[in-house]
């Protein structure tokens, strides 16, 4: 027979076991909870909630106290419940054959120069590197990078262009390698303008305000905060590079994409978070989320495609930046709407056909959003590249 003390110990152990099991189980998400979040955090009205439930894309600008930020949220309800894995989700969101992507690739572990052998450095960037000084440079670099370029390149040499391209790529690889080993602590502090931009301080703030990541998977947010120290076999990390046409000069971007999948409401919840850790022009920082969400209300399940992004650019500060802000915001809404519509069309087509392919959706039109996506999946392009082009639009309009 157990004594009273022993019985109390058993009850306590049982209670602790229940708590532990509850904490390790994915929390159910009801449609009502999701709608409440959208109303509280994204400012959706009841009319917009009704439009969302009717299958229309709903896109909103999120309030920000900083004029240098553009924060966008969007969602669309899918035609049917989808049961995809992470690879199928990425494939549904990718658009191959784009004419805007010039080069792209994935970094190995650890990153090496061989990973970016195919990366071309534009001749205009070489000229800009030659004229770089700390606080005034037309290529986004840290103070250390600018100093090394000034010291190590013999600009009188007939091979100076090749030497500068090689050193620039070497410096980029060093930054990527350091980030892969130390995470945010190794992020760059841009010194190309008079006011430095320190990504080490900026990204924790952006992640803190990414409430949709926290709502959908708080454990994913903690993993992203601790990268690369976290240990979760359900999360896949990739470091990727791309070079993209902008109309002014090609933009080189480095992104860290994390994919997390779990089962919620007996359906998939897949999240792709893209973090821009370097860009040669325009955008200083960007954090984007693309997610497939399964919600349930009393056995009535629904699937939603959710997109949100926060970008930061010193280019939007000052008098011209404030003047341009409304124009950039309108462009951001239009592009986010297009992203959701194309993504939903691909997923609905995949649900209708065994192969998940609909030839009518495989457009290579250079003027469409599909032209942005060649090899990388949707979140990296829709996040890191879409908002880069919004800033390009601003520069074109107001620098004439």
Tab-separated table of C-alpha atoms in Angstrom:
chain	number	residue	atom	x	y	z
A	1	UNK	CA	0.000	0.000	0.000
A	2	UNK	CA	1.161	3.569	-0.707
A	3	UNK	CA	1.421	6.125	2.082
A	4	UNK	CA	-0.192	9.555	1.653
A	5	UNK	CA	3.157	11.072	0.810
A	6	UNK	CA	3.818	8.381	-1.782
A	7	UNK	CA	0.363	8.879	-3.314
A	8	UNK	CA	0.989	12.620	-3.526
A	9	UNK	CA	4.310	11.972	-5.281
A	10	UNK	CA	2.587	9.694	-7.806
A	11	UNK	CA	-0.090	12.319	-8.488
A	12	UNK	CA	2.556	14.998	-8.959
A	13	UNK	CA	4.503	12.794	-11.382
A	14	UNK	CA	1.332	12.079	-13.367
A	15	UNK	CA	0.547	15.801	-13.534
A	16	UNK	CA	4.056	16.577	-14.738
A	17	UNK	CA	3.766	13.866	-17.391
A	18	UNK	CA	0.512	15.348	-18.679
A	19	UNK	CA	2.092	18.803	-18.818
A	20	UNK	CA	5.120	17.501	-20.719
A	21	UNK	CA	3.011	15.591	-23.199
A	22	UNK	CA	0.784	18.615	-23.757
A	23	UNK	CA	3.787	20.855	-24.318
A	24	UNK	CA	5.263	18.495	-26.894
A	25	UNK	CA	2.014	18.076	-28.836
A	26	UNK	CA	1.142	20.585	-31.563
A	27	UNK	CA	-1.628	22.925	-30.459
A	28	UNK	CA	-4.827	22.789	-32.456
A	29	UNK	CA	-5.619	25.943	-34.437
A	30	UNK	CA	-9.233	26.766	-34.971
A	31	UNK	CA	-10.465	28.955	-37.787
A	32	UNK	CA	-11.861	31.284	-35.134
A	33	UNK	CA	-8.437	31.638	-33.477
A	34	UNK	CA	-6.814	32.330	-36.828
A	35	UNK	CA	-9.402	34.946	-37.723
A	36	UNK	CA	-8.983	36.588	-34.329
A	37	UNK	CA	-5.225	36.801	-34.872
A	38	UNK	CA	-5.713	38.350	-38.299
A	39	UNK	CA	-8.064	40.941	-36.834
A	40	UNK	CA	-5.796	41.803	-33.889
A	41	UNK	CA	-2.369	41.695	-35.529
A	42	UNK	CA	-3.037	42.391	-39.210
A	43	UNK	CA	-5.986	44.730	-38.708
A	44	UNK	CA	-8.393	42.756	-40.897
A	45	UNK	CA	-11.982	43.972	-40.759
A	46	UNK	CA	-14.969	41.661	-40.625
A	47	UNK	CA	-15.584	42.443	-44.295
A	48	UNK	CA	-12.026	41.385	-45.152
A	49	UNK	CA	-12.424	38.204	-43.094
A	50	UNK	CA	-15.541	37.415	-45.141
A	51	UNK	CA	-13.626	38.066	-48.363
A	52	UNK	CA	-10.841	35.757	-47.179
A	53	UNK	CA	-13.334	32.990	-46.403
A	54	UNK	CA	-14.815	33.548	-49.847
A	55	UNK	CA	-11.484	32.743	-51.505
A	56	UNK	CA	-10.255	36.259	-52.263
A	57	UNK	CA	-6.676	37.284	-51.422
A	58	UNK	CA	-6.551	39.813	-48.599
A	59	UNK	CA	-3.381	41.923	-48.307
A	60	UNK	CA	-2.645	44.620	-45.739
A	61	UNK	CA	0.202	46.926	-44.858
A	62	UNK	CA	1.123	46.518	-41.196
A	63	UNK	CA	1.689	49.652	-39.143
A	64	UNK	CA	5.289	50.628	-38.486
A	65	UNK	CA	6.732	53.565	-36.573
A	66	UNK	CA	9.865	53.506	-38.721
A	67	UNK	CA	9.630	55.060	-42.185
A	68	UNK	CA	12.505	52.818	-43.311
A	69	UNK	CA	10.343	49.714	-42.976
A	70	UNK	CA	7.753	48.149	-45.268
A	71	UNK	CA	5.671	45.480	-43.534
A	72	UNK	CA	3.134	43.469	-45.530
A	73	UNK	CA	0.722	40.682	-44.626
A	74	UNK	CA	-1.476	38.625	-46.929
A	75	UNK	CA	-3.570	35.462	-46.907
A	76	UNK	CA	-5.767	33.460	-49.251
A	77	UNK	CA	-8.003	30.471	-48.604
A	78	UNK	CA	-7.348	27.458	-50.807
A	79	UNK	CA	-10.043	25.576	-52.693
A	80	UNK	CA	-9.544	22.356	-50.779
A	81	UNK	CA	-7.578	20.745	-47.973
A	82	UNK	CA	-4.027	20.011	-49.095
A	83	UNK	CA	-1.866	17.259	-47.656
A	84	UNK	CA	1.603	18.156	-48.922
A	85	UNK	CA	5.076	17.533	-47.627
A	86	UNK	CA	7.656	20.315	-47.505
A	87	UNK	CA	9.233	19.348	-50.848
A	88	UNK	CA	5.859	19.379	-52.634
A	89	UNK	CA	5.019	22.702	-51.011
A	90	UNK	CA	8.227	24.264	-52.309
A	91	UNK	CA	7.643	22.780	-55.764
A	92	UNK	CA	4.113	24.188	-55.828
A	93	UNK	CA	5.511	27.618	-55.122
A	94	UNK	CA	8.422	27.541	-57.526
A	95	UNK	CA	8.329	28.886	-61.039
A	96	UNK	CA	11.028	27.626	-63.357
A	97	UNK	CA	12.371	29.159	-66.538
A	98	UNK	CA	12.472	32.743	-65.285
A	99	UNK	CA	14.257	35.325	-67.433
A	100	UNK	CA	15.116	37.740	-64.599
A	101	UNK	CA	17.318	35.437	-62.514
A	102	UNK	CA	20.840	35.606	-63.967
A	103	UNK	CA	22.670	33.180	-61.666
A	104	UNK	CA	21.766	31.223	-58.555
A	105	UNK	CA	23.145	28.497	-56.346
A	106	UNK	CA	23.273	26.855	-52.930
A	107	UNK	CA	26.119	26.999	-50.440
A	108	UNK	CA	27.626	23.800	-49.126
A	109	UNK	CA	28.576	23.229	-45.492
A	110	UNK	CA	30.924	24.849	-44.862
A	111	UNK	CA	30.549	27.442	-47.642
A	112	UNK	CA	33.426	27.562	-50.133
A	113	UNK	CA	34.512	29.666	-53.103
A	114	UNK	CA	33.515	26.796	-55.376
A	115	UNK	CA	29.881	27.386	-54.367
A	116	UNK	CA	29.843	30.783	-56.110
A	117	UNK	CA	32.085	30.000	-59.047
A	118	UNK	CA	29.172	30.785	-61.382
A	119	UNK	CA	28.447	34.125	-59.713
A	120	UNK	CA	29.233	36.998	-62.048
A	121	UNK	CA	30.167	40.448	-60.751
A	122	UNK	CA	28.860	43.261	-62.940
A	123	UNK	CA	31.387	45.663	-64.474
A	124	UNK	CA	29.491	48.601	-62.917
A	125	UNK	CA	30.032	47.051	-59.491
A	126	UNK	CA	33.758	46.711	-60.213
A	127	UNK	CA	33.911	50.442	-61.002
A	128	UNK	CA	31.983	51.199	-57.816
A	129	UNK	CA	34.319	49.012	-55.732
A	130	UNK	CA	37.267	51.043	-57.003
A	131	UNK	CA	35.682	54.246	-55.712
A	132	UNK	CA	34.516	52.844	-52.355
A	133	UNK	CA	35.362	54.582	-49.107
A	134	UNK	CA	33.824	53.952	-45.717
A	135	UNK	CA	30.575	55.913	-45.516
A	136	UNK	CA	30.292	56.409	-49.297
A	137	UNK	CA	30.076	53.342	-51.519
A	138	UNK	CA	27.624	52.244	-54.197
A	139	UNK	CA	27.982	48.590	-53.190
A	140	UNK	CA	26.736	47.479	-49.782
A	141	UNK	CA	29.807	46.443	-47.751
A	142	UNK	CA	31.133	46.475	-44.205
A	143	UNK	CA	33.991	48.772	-43.155
A	144	UNK	CA	36.357	45.800	-43.067
A	145	UNK	CA	35.376	44.721	-46.573
A	146	UNK	CA	35.909	48.231	-47.943
A	147	UNK	CA	39.304	48.483	-46.253
A	148	UNK	CA	40.460	45.143	-47.626
A	149	UNK	CA	39.388	46.044	-51.157
A	150	UNK	CA	41.269	49.358	-50.926
A	151	UNK	CA	44.413	47.681	-49.594
A	152	UNK	CA	44.541	44.431	-51.549
A	153	UNK	CA	43.585	45.459	-55.087
A	154	UNK	CA	46.172	46.980	-57.391
A	155	UNK	CA	43.868	49.111	-59.528
A	156	UNK	CA	46.708	49.889	-61.935
A	157	UNK	CA	47.047	46.209	-62.808
A	158	UNK	CA	45.581	45.094	-66.166
A	159	UNK	CA	43.879	42.257	-64.228
A	160	UNK	CA	42.345	44.532	-61.607
A	161	UNK	CA	38.747	43.698	-62.623
A	162	UNK	CA	39.271	39.944	-62.173
A	163	UNK	CA	41.169	40.526	-58.915
A	164	UNK	CA	38.415	42.751	-57.549
A	165	UNK	CA	35.694	40.253	-58.502
A	166	UNK	CA	37.615	37.404	-56.879
A	167	UNK	CA	38.226	39.353	-53.639
A	168	UNK	CA	34.611	40.541	-53.476
A	169	UNK	CA	33.376	36.955	-53.787
A	170	UNK	CA	35.927	35.807	-51.213
A	171	UNK	CA	34.676	38.430	-48.756
A	172	UNK	CA	31.066	37.368	-49.315
A	173	UNK	CA	31.914	33.701	-48.729
A	174	UNK	CA	33.722	34.632	-45.513
A	175	UNK	CA	30.589	36.405	-44.270
A	176	UNK	CA	28.378	33.448	-45.179
A	177	UNK	CA	30.747	31.007	-43.496
A	178	UNK	CA	30.852	33.106	-40.339
A	179	UNK	CA	27.035	33.315	-40.280
A	180	UNK	CA	26.699	29.547	-40.731
A	181	UNK	CA	28.925	29.068	-37.684
A	182	UNK	CA	27.753	31.856	-35.372
A	183	UNK	CA	24.339	33.017	-36.601
A	184	UNK	CA	23.246	36.594	-35.953
A	185	UNK	CA	26.450	37.405	-34.063
A	186	UNK	CA	28.311	37.255	-37.383
A	187	UNK	CA	25.885	39.369	-39.433
A	188	UNK	CA	27.258	42.313	-41.363
A	189	UNK	CA	27.264	45.950	-40.315
A	190	UNK	CA	26.890	47.903	-43.561
A	191	UNK	CA	29.201	50.913	-43.782
A	192	UNK	CA	28.445	52.038	-47.340
A	193	UNK	CA	26.476	55.076	-46.110
A	194	UNK	CA	27.205	57.745	-43.534
A	195	UNK	CA	24.923	55.994	-41.045
A	196	UNK	CA	25.952	52.325	-40.539
A	197	UNK	CA	23.259	49.637	-40.510
A	198	UNK	CA	23.991	46.819	-38.058
A	199	UNK	CA	22.077	43.654	-38.950
A	200	UNK	CA	23.120	42.098	-35.635
A	201	UNK	CA	20.775	44.516	-33.883
A	202	UNK	CA	18.164	44.774	-36.602
A	203	UNK	CA	17.173	41.125	-37.128
A	204	UNK	CA	16.268	40.263	-33.512
A	205	UNK	CA	13.842	43.190	-33.645
A	206	UNK	CA	12.333	42.035	-36.951
A	207	UNK	CA	11.868	38.487	-35.641
A	208	UNK	CA	10.335	39.756	-32.414
A	209	UNK	CA	7.674	41.569	-34.452
A	210	UNK	CA	6.968	38.576	-36.710
A	211	UNK	CA	3.948	37.578	-34.644
A	212	UNK	CA	2.638	35.124	-37.219
A	213	UNK	CA	5.710	32.903	-36.826
A	214	UNK	CA	5.180	32.942	-33.064
A	215	UNK	CA	1.475	32.120	-33.369
A	216	UNK	CA	1.932	29.263	-35.819
A	217	UNK	CA	5.007	27.669	-34.206
A	218	UNK	CA	6.684	29.317	-31.194
A	219	UNK	CA	9.273	26.525	-31.190
A	220	UNK	CA	10.245	27.553	-34.728
A	221	UNK	CA	10.781	31.135	-33.589
A	222	UNK	CA	13.074	29.902	-30.809
A	223	UNK	CA	15.023	27.817	-33.320
A	224	UNK	CA	15.512	30.835	-35.572
A	225	UNK	CA	16.646	32.941	-32.617
A	226	UNK	CA	19.245	30.339	-31.612
A	227	UNK	CA	20.520	29.425	-35.107
A	228	UNK	CA	22.816	27.571	-35.603
A	229	UNK	CA	22.668	26.192	-32.052
A	230	UNK	CA	19.175	24.709	-32.311
A	231	UNK	CA	18.610	21.013	-32.891
A	232	UNK	CA	15.407	20.117	-34.696
A	233	UNK	CA	15.425	17.354	-37.305
A	234	UNK	CA	12.134	18.634	-38.748
A	235	UNK	CA	13.751	21.896	-39.875
A	236	UNK	CA	15.787	22.201	-43.057
A	237	UNK	CA	18.168	25.131	-43.499
A	238	UNK	CA	19.625	26.350	-46.780
A	239	UNK	CA	21.988	29.202	-47.578
A	240	UNK	CA	21.539	30.378	-51.161
A	241	UNK	CA	22.812	33.094	-53.464
A	242	UNK	CA	21.303	34.748	-56.504
A	243	UNK	CA	22.081	37.481	-59.026
A	244	UNK	CA	19.046	39.200	-60.467
A	245	UNK	CA	18.362	41.805	-63.123
A	246	UNK	CA	17.025	45.057	-61.705
A	247	UNK	CA	17.050	47.417	-64.666
A	248	UNK	CA	19.770	49.546	-63.064
A	249	UNK	CA	22.389	46.965	-62.201
A	250	UNK	CA	22.237	43.296	-61.123
A	251	UNK	CA	21.608	42.674	-57.432
A	252	UNK	CA	23.477	39.951	-55.544
A	253	UNK	CA	21.586	38.527	-52.571
A	254	UNK	CA	22.408	35.901	-49.957
A	255	UNK	CA	19.467	34.321	-48.150
A	256	UNK	CA	19.005	31.876	-45.303
A	257	UNK	CA	15.833	29.823	-45.801
A	258	UNK	CA	14.404	27.572	-43.078
A	259	UNK	CA	11.593	25.086	-43.729
A	260	UNK	CA	9.587	23.600	-40.868
A	261	UNK	CA	6.774	21.071	-41.163
A	262	UNK	CA	4.517	19.585	-38.510
A	263	UNK	CA	1.035	18.080	-38.283
A	264	UNK	CA	-1.746	20.298	-36.948
A	265	UNK	CA	-5.443	19.383	-36.979
A	266	UNK	CA	-4.472	16.177	-38.796
A	267	UNK	CA	-3.147	18.260	-41.673
A	268	UNK	CA	0.151	19.809	-42.738
A	269	UNK	CA	1.488	23.067	-41.434
A	270	UNK	CA	4.511	24.079	-43.466
A	271	UNK	CA	6.459	27.268	-42.832
A	272	UNK	CA	9.222	28.767	-44.964
A	273	UNK	CA	11.099	31.657	-43.400
A	274	UNK	CA	13.551	33.595	-45.554
A	275	UNK	CA	16.131	35.935	-44.090
A	276	UNK	CA	18.271	38.113	-46.316
A	277	UNK	CA	21.744	38.143	-44.793
A	278	UNK	CA	23.375	40.174	-47.577
A	279	UNK	CA	22.398	42.262	-50.589
A	280	UNK	CA	24.707	44.273	-52.805
A	281	UNK	CA	22.151	47.072	-53.301
A	282	UNK	CA	19.014	48.758	-51.926
A	283	UNK	CA	17.560	46.477	-49.216
A	284	UNK	CA	19.393	46.323	-45.887
A	285	UNK	CA	17.334	43.587	-44.209
A	286	UNK	CA	14.315	41.431	-44.946
A	287	UNK	CA	12.473	38.673	-43.101
A	288	UNK	CA	9.676	36.840	-44.943
A	289	UNK	CA	7.275	34.045	-44.045
A	290	UNK	CA	5.285	31.832	-46.411
A	291	UNK	CA	3.089	29.213	-44.737
A	292	UNK	CA	0.498	26.558	-45.475
A	293	UNK	CA	-1.891	26.539	-42.513
A	294	UNK	CA	-4.596	23.976	-41.673
A	295	UNK	CA	-7.375	25.292	-39.418
A	296	UNK	CA	-10.308	23.376	-37.930
A	297	UNK	CA	-13.693	24.396	-36.566
A	298	UNK	CA	-15.596	21.423	-35.212
A	299	UNK	CA	-14.390	19.047	-37.912
A	300	UNK	CA	-14.703	21.587	-40.731
A	301	UNK	CA	-11.124	22.012	-41.972
A	302	UNK	CA	-9.687	24.743	-44.164
A	303	UNK	CA	-6.284	25.404	-45.755
A	304	UNK	CA	-4.776	28.867	-46.078
A	305	UNK	CA	-1.698	30.261	-47.788
A	306	UNK	CA	-0.190	32.992	-45.607
A	307	UNK	CA	2.529	35.478	-46.523
A	308	UNK	CA	4.185	38.198	-44.466
A	309	UNK	CA	7.393	40.199	-44.783
A	310	UNK	CA	9.222	43.022	-43.066
A	311	UNK	CA	11.925	44.884	-44.971
A	312	UNK	CA	14.237	47.690	-43.904
A	313	UNK	CA	16.103	50.144	-46.104
A	314	UNK	CA	17.924	53.360	-45.269
A	315	UNK	CA	17.011	54.424	-48.821
A	316	UNK	CA	13.506	55.170	-47.552
A	317	UNK	CA	14.684	57.706	-44.977
A	318	UNK	CA	14.886	61.430	-45.566
A	319	UNK	CA	12.581	63.722	-47.506
A	320	UNK	CA	12.650	61.751	-50.778
A	321	UNK	CA	12.108	58.486	-48.936
A	322	UNK	CA	9.015	59.821	-47.208
A	323	UNK	CA	7.723	61.110	-50.522
A	324	UNK	CA	8.297	57.729	-52.163
A	325	UNK	CA	6.835	55.653	-49.330
A	326	UNK	CA	3.182	55.649	-50.551
A	327	UNK	CA	4.297	54.584	-54.036
A	328	UNK	CA	6.424	51.743	-52.655
A	329	UNK	CA	3.582	50.639	-50.361
A	330	UNK	CA	1.149	50.391	-53.272
A	331	UNK	CA	3.679	48.347	-55.222
A	332	UNK	CA	4.164	46.090	-52.182
A	333	UNK	CA	0.439	45.403	-51.913
A	334	UNK	CA	0.133	44.655	-55.637
A	335	UNK	CA	3.075	42.263	-55.633
A	336	UNK	CA	1.971	40.449	-52.454
A	337	UNK	CA	-1.491	39.986	-53.969
A	338	UNK	CA	0.050	38.518	-57.119
A	339	UNK	CA	2.244	36.209	-55.024
A	340	UNK	CA	-0.768	34.800	-53.168
A	341	UNK	CA	-2.884	34.356	-56.295
A	342	UNK	CA	-0.142	32.537	-58.206
A	343	UNK	CA	0.798	30.390	-55.212
A	344	UNK	CA	-2.831	29.422	-54.576
A	345	UNK	CA	-3.380	28.645	-58.266
A	346	UNK	CA	-0.387	26.285	-58.264
A	347	UNK	CA	-1.514	24.535	-55.094
A	348	UNK	CA	-5.115	24.180	-56.203
A	349	UNK	CA	-3.894	22.753	-59.520
A	350	UNK	CA	-1.619	20.313	-57.666
A	351	UNK	CA	-4.579	19.159	-55.569
A	352	UNK	CA	-6.631	18.533	-58.724
A	353	UNK	CA	-4.013	16.584	-60.683
A	354	UNK	CA	-1.879	13.567	-59.699
A	355	UNK	CA	1.325	15.170	-60.957
A	356	UNK	CA	0.606	18.525	-59.354
A	357	UNK	CA	1.331	20.293	-62.647
A	358	UNK	CA	-0.905	22.527	-64.680
A	359	UNK	CA	0.705	23.609	-67.965
A	360	UNK	CA	-1.477	26.695	-68.135
A	361	UNK	CA	0.263	27.988	-65.022
A	362	UNK	CA	3.835	27.541	-66.338
A	363	UNK	CA	4.235	30.980	-67.853
A	364	UNK	CA	7.682	32.306	-68.693
A	365	UNK	CA	6.423	35.827	-69.283
A	366	UNK	CA	9.286	38.151	-68.317
A	367	UNK	CA	6.812	40.784	-67.127
A	368	UNK	CA	5.055	38.454	-64.692
A	369	UNK	CA	6.031	37.361	-61.226
A	370	UNK	CA	6.790	33.878	-62.521
A	371	UNK	CA	9.842	35.363	-64.198
A	372	UNK	CA	11.395	35.924	-60.808
A	373	UNK	CA	11.413	32.270	-59.890
A	374	UNK	CA	13.770	29.856	-61.566
A	375	UNK	CA	15.584	27.520	-59.237
A	376	UNK	CA	14.780	28.794	-55.766
A	377	UNK	CA	11.456	28.150	-54.144
A	378	UNK	CA	8.823	30.760	-53.538
A	379	UNK	CA	9.721	32.191	-50.147
A	380	UNK	CA	13.255	33.254	-51.021
A	381	UNK	CA	12.173	34.931	-54.247
A	382	UNK	CA	8.919	36.352	-52.949
A	383	UNK	CA	10.673	37.723	-49.909
A	384	UNK	CA	14.225	38.704	-50.718
A	385	UNK	CA	13.734	39.637	-54.370
A	386	UNK	CA	10.262	41.149	-54.494
A	387	UNK	CA	10.984	43.946	-52.084
A	388	UNK	CA	14.386	44.585	-53.611
A	389	UNK	CA	12.556	45.510	-56.786
A	390	UNK	CA	10.255	47.814	-54.880
A	391	UNK	CA	13.274	49.823	-53.815
A	392	UNK	CA	14.577	49.783	-57.394
A	393	UNK	CA	11.246	51.237	-58.445
A	394	UNK	CA	11.730	54.005	-55.900
A	395	UNK	CA	15.261	54.754	-57.052
A	396	UNK	CA	14.182	54.946	-60.694
A	397	UNK	CA	11.364	57.303	-59.928
A	398	UNK	CA	13.102	59.730	-57.621
A	399	UNK	CA	16.725	59.812	-58.760
A	400	UNK	CA	16.069	61.233	-62.203
